[in-house]
Coordinates of C-alpha atoms and ligand atoms in Angstrom, one line a residue:
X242 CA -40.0 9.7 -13.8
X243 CA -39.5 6.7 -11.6
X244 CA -36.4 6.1 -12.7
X245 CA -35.2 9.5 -11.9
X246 CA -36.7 9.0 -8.4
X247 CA -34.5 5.7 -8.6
X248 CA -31.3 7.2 -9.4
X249 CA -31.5 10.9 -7.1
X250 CA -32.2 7.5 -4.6
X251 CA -28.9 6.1 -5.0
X252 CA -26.8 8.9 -6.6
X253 CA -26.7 11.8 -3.8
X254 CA -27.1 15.4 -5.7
X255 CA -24.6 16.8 -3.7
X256 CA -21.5 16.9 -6.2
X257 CA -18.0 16.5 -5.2
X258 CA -16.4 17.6 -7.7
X259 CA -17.8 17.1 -10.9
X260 CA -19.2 14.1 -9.9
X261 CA -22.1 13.1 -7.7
X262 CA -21.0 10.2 -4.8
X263 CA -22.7 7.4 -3.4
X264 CA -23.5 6.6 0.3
X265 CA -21.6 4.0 1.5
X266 CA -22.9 1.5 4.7
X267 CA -20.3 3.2 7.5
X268 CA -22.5 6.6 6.3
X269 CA -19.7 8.2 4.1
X270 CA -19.8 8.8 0.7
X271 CA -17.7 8.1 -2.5
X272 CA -17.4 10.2 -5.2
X273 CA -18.5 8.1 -8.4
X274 CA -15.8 8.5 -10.7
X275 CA -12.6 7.5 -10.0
X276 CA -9.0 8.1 -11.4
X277 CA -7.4 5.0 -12.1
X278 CA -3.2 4.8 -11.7
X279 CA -2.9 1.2 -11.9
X280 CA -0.5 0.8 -15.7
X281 CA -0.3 -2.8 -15.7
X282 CA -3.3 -3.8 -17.9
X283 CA -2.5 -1.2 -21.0
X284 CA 1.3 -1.9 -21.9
X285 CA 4.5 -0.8 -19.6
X286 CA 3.3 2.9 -19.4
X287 CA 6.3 4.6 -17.2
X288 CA 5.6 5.8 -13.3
X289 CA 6.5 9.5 -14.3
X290 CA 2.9 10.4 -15.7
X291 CA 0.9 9.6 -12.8
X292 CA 2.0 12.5 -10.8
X293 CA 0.7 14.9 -13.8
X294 CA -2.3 12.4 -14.2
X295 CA -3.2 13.2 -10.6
X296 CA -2.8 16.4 -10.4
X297 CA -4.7 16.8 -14.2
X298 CA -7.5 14.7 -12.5
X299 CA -8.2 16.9 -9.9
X300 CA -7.8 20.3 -11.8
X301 CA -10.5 18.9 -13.7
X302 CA -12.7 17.8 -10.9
X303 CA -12.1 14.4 -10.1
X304 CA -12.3 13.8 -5.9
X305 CA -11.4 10.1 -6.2
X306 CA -7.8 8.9 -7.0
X307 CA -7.1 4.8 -7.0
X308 CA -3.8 3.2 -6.2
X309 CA -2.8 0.4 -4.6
X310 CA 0.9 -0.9 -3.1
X311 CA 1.5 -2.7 -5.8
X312 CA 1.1 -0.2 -8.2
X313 CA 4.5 1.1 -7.7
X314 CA 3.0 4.8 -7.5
X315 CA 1.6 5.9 -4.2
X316 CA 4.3 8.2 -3.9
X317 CA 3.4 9.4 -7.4
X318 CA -0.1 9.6 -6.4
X319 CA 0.9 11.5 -3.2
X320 CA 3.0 13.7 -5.1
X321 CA -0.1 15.0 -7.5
X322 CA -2.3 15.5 -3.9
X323 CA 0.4 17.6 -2.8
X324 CA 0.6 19.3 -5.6
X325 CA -3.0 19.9 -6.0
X326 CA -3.2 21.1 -2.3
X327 CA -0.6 23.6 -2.6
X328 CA -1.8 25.6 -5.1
X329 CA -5.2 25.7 -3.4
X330 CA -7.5 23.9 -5.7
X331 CA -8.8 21.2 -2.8
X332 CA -8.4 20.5 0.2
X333 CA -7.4 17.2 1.5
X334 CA -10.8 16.3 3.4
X335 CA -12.1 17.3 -0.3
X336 CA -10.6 14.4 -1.6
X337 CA -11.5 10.2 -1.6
X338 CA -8.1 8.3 -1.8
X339 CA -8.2 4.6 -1.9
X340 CA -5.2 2.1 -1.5
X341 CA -4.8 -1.7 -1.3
X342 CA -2.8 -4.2 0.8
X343 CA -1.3 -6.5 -1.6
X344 CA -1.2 -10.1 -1.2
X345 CA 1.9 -11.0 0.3
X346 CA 0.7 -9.2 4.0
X347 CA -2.4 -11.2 4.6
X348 CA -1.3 -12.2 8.6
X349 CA -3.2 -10.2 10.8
X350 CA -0.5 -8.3 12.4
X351 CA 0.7 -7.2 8.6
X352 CA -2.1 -5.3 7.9
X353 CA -2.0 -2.1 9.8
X354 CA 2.0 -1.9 9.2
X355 CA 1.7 -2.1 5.7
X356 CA -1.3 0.5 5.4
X357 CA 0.9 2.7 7.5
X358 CA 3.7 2.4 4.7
X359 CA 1.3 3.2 1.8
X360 CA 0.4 6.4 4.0
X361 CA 4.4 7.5 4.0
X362 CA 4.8 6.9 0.5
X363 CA 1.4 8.7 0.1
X364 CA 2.2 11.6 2.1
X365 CA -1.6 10.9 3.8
X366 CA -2.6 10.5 8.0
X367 CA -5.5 8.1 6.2
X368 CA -6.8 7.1 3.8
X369 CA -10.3 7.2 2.9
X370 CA -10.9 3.6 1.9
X371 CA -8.8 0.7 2.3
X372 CA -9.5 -2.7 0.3
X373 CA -7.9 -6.0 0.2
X374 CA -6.9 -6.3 -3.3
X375 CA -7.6 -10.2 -3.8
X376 CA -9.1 -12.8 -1.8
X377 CA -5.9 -15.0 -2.5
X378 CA -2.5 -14.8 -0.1
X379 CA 1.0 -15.1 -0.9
X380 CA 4.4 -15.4 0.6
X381 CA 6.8 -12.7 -0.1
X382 CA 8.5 -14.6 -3.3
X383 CA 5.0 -15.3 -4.7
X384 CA 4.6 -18.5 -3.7
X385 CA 0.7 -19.7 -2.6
X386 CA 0.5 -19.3 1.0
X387 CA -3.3 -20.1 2.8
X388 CA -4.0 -17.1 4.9
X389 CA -8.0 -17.0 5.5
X390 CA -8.9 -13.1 4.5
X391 CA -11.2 -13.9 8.0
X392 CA -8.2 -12.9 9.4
X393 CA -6.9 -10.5 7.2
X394 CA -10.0 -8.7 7.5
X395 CA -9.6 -8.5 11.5
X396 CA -6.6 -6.0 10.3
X397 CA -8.4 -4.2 8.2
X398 CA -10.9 -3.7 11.0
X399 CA -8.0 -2.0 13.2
X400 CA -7.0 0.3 10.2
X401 CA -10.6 1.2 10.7
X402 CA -10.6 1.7 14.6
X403 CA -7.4 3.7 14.3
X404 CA -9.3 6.1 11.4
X405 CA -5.9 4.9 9.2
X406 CA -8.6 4.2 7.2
X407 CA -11.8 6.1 6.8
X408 CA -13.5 3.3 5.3
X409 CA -12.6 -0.6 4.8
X410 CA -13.5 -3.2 1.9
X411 CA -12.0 -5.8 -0.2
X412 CA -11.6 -6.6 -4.2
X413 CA -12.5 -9.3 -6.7
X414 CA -14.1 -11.2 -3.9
X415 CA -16.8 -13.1 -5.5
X416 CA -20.3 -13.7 -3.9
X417 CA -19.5 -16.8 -2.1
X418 CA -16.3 -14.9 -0.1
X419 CA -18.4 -12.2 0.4
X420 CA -21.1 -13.8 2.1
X421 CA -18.8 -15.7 4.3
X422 CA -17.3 -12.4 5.0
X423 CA -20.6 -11.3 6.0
X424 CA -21.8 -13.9 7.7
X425 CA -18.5 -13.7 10.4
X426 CA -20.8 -11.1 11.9
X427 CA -17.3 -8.9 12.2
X428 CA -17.6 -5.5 13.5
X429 CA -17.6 -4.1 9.9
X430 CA -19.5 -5.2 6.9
X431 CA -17.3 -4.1 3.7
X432 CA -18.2 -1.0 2.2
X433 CA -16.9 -1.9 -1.2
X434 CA -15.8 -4.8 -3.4
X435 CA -14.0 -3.3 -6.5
X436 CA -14.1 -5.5 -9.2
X437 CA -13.7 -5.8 -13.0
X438 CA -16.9 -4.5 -15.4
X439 CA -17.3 -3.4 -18.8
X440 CA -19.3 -4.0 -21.8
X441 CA -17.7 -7.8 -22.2
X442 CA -17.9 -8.4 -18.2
X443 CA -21.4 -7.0 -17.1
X444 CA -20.9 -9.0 -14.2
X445 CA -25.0 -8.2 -13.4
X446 CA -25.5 -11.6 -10.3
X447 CA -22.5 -9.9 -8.6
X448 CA -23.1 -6.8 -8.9
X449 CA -26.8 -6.9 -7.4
X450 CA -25.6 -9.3 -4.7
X451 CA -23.1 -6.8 -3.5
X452 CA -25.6 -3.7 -3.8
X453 CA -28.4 -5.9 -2.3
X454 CA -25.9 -6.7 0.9
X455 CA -25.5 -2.6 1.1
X456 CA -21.7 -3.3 -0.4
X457 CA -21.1 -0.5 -3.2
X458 CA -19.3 -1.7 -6.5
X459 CA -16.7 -0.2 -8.1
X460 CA -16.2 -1.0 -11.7
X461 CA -12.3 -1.6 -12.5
X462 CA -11.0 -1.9 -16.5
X463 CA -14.3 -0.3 -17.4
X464 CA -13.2 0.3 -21.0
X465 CA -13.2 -3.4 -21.5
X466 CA -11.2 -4.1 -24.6
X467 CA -12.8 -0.4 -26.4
X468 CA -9.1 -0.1 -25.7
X469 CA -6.2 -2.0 -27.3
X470 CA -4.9 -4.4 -24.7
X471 CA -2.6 -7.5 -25.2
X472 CA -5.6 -9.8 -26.0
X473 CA -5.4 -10.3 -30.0
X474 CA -9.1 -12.2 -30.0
X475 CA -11.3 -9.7 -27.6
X476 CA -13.8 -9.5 -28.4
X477 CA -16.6 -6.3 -29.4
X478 CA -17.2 -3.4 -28.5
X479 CA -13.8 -1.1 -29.5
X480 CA -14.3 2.3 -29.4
X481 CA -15.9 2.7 -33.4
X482 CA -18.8 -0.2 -32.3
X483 CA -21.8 1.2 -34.5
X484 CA -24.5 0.8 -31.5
X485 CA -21.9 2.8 -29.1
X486 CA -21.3 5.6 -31.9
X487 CA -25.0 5.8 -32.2
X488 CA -25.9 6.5 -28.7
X489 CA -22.6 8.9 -28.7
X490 CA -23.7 10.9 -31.6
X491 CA -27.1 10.5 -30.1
X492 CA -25.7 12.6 -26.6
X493 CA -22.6 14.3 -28.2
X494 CA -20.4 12.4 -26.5
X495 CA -18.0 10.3 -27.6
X496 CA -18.3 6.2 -26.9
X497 CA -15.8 5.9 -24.1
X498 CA -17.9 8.4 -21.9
X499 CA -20.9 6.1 -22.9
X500 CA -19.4 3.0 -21.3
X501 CA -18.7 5.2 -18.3
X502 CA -22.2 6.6 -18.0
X503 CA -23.4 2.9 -18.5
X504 CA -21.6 1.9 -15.6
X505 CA -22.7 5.0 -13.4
X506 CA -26.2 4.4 -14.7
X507 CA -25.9 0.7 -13.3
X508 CA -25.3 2.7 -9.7
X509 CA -21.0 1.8 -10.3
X510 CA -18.2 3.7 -9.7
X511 CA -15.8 3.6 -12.8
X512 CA -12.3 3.7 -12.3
X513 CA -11.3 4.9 -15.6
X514 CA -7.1 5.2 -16.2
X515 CA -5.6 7.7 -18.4
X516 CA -2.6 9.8 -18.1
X517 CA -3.7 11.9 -21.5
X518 CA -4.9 15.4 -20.1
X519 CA -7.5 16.1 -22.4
X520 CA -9.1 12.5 -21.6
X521 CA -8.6 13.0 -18.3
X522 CA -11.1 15.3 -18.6
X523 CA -13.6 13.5 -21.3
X524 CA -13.9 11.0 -18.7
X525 CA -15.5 12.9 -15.8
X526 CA -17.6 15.1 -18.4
X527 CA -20.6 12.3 -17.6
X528 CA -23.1 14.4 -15.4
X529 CA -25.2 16.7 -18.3
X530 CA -26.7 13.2 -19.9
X531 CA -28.1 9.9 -19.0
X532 CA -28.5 7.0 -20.7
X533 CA -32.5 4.9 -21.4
X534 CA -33.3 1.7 -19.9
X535 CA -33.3 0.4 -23.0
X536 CA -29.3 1.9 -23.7
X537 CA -28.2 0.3 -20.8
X538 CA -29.6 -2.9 -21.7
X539 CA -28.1 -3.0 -25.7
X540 CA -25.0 -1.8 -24.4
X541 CA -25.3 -5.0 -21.2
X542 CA -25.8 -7.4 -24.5
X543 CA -22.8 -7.3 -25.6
X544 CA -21.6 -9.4 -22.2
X545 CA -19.1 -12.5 -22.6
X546 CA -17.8 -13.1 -19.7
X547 CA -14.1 -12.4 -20.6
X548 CA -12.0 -10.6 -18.7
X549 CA -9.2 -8.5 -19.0
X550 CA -7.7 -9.4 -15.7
X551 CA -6.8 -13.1 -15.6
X552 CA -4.2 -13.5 -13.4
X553 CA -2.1 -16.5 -15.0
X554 CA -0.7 -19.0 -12.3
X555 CA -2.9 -18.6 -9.8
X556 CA -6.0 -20.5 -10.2
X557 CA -4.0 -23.2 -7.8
X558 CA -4.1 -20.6 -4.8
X559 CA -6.6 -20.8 -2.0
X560 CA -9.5 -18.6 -2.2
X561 CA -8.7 -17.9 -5.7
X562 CA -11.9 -15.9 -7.1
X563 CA -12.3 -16.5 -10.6
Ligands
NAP69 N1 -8.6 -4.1 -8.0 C1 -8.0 -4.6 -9.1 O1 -7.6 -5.8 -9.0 C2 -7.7 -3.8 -10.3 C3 -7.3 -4.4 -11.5 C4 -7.1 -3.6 -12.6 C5 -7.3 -2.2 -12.5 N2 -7.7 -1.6 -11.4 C6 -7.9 -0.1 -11.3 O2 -8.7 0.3 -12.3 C7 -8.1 1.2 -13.1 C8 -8.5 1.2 -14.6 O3 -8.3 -0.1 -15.1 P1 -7.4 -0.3 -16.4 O4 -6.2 0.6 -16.3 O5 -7.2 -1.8 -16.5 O6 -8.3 0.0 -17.6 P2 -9.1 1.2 -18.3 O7 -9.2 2.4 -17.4 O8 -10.4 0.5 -18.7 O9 -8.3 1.5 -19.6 C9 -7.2 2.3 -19.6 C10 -6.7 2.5 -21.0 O10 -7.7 3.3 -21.7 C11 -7.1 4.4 -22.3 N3 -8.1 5.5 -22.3 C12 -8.5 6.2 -21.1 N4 -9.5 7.1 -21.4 C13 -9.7 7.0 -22.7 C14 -10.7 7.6 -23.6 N5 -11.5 8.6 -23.2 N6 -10.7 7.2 -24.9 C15 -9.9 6.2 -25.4 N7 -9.0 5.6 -24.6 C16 -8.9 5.9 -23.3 C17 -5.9 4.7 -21.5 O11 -4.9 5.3 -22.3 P3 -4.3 6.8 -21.9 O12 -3.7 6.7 -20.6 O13 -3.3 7.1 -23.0 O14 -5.5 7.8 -22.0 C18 -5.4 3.3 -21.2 O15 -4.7 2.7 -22.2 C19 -6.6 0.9 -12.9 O16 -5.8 2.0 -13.3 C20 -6.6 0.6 -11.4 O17 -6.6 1.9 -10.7 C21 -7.9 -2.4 -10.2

């Protein structure tokens, strides 16, 4: 009973979608689930599908799409909106896009420009949140550079006073950066950090220091290594773990919708990729089950800190988080 009172607390009953959102600290909401586009982590999986993958995502009632410059695929992205919005199944204020500013435009006066160019390639006015994607700067060939995201986050505040952006927030900042963030008593708090969790990276001081500041989290790589990645040691769960089969069986639901629902029952927004209609659609089908206490914490056991994202080469960098 109390933990239902919990959850309707945090997880707003209105659905968007098929899924419920969130409130976020500028008083708009975020639709829980989101599609991923990203194709680095998973092999070299070709540009083409993600404007089928979109469009797949919301036929099957996904509101939130994630991209990011870097990706390559905002135009993909744009393309599956566009899409969508033509043959009348949304319409655009229906929807939650997010994008990122890569590294290499961390000066101040690079900010708003380069949101402006994800919005053409996008086919957007705004966007509805708007994160720096790492703490870390770099010059254009790669190289370190030492921007402070201070400053970078002055420019994020005019995306926000222009309404380019909707709402503004970073990614894999850890709890250190986002305090200092905080503490700069800037016009805007962020409204998200997006960062890596999964069974392996549970990630629980983070996460409650970010939901304790009123920062919502969004879970990145949430299948962990349930899915084959180029790691050849990673460790458990994959997807025929015998604890994760047993609470599947247990819902009727198969063990990749499990680690979602974990991470939606730990008040996170999943950002699950696929480009595979028919799981596409698995992984929104979340909202007729919820998992125990207990669940949540068997599943939370099998933590070990390892991540899928490492970035190689940069641990040198200023400001880098991990
Ligand atoms: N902020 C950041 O720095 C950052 C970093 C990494 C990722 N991200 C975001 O997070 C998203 C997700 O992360 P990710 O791509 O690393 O990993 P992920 O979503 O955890 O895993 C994607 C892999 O899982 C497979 N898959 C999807 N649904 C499945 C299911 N129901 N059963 C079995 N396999 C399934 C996909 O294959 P199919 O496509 O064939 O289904 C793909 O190989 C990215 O796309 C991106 O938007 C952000």
């Amino acid at each position: 009973m109390l933990r239902a009172v919990v959850l309707a607390c945090v997880v707003n009953i209105v659905l968007a979608g098929k899924a419920p959102t969130i409130d976020l600290n500028d008083g708009r909401k975020m639709p829980v689930v989101a599609l991923g586009t990203g194709r680095g982590t998973a092999g070299s999986a070709p540009i083409d599908e993600v404007k089928d993958a979109v469009f797949w995502a919301i036929e099957a009632g996904y509101r939130h799409i994630d991209t990011a410059a870097v990706y390559g695929d905002e135009e993909q992205v744009g393309q599956g909106i566009a899409e969508a919005i033509s043959k009348g199944l949304v319409k655009r204020e229906e929807l939650f896009v997010t994008t990122k500013l890569w590294n290499d435009r961390h000066a101040r006066d690079q900010v708003v420009p380069s949101l402006r160019e994800s919005l053409t390639r996008l086919g957007l006015d705004y966007v509805d949140l708007f994160l720096i994607h790492f703490p870390i700067s770099m010059k254009s060939d790669g190289s370190p550079d030492n921007i402070d995201y201070l400053e970078t986050w002055e420019g994020m505040e005019e995306a926000k006073e222009l309404r380019l952006a909707r709402s503004i927030g970073v990614s894999n900042f850890n709890a250190t950066q986002i305090d200092r963030l905080v503490a700069n008593k800037n016009a805007f708090r962020p409204a998200v950090n997006q960062i890596e969790v999964n069974p392996t990276l549970t990630q629980e001081p983070l996460v409650s220091h970010c939901q304790n500041l009123g920062i919502a989290v969004m879970a990145y790589s949430p299948f962990g290594f349930l899915v084959t990645r180029k790691h050849a040691d990673a460790p458990p769960p994959r997807v025929d773990d015998p604890t994760l089969v047993r609470i599947a069986n247990k819902y009727g639901k198969n063990t990749a919708q499990i680690v979602l629902r974990y991470l939606v029952d730990r008040g996170l927004v999943p950002i699950p990729k696929s480009a595979n209609k028919d799981r596409i659609a698995q992984n929104i089908d979340l909202f007729d089950f919820q998992l125990t206490k207990e669940e949540v914490a068997e599943i939370s056991k099998f933590n070990k800190n390892v991540r899928v994202i490492h970035p190689k080469g940069w641990e040198s960098y200023p400001n880098y988080p991990f």
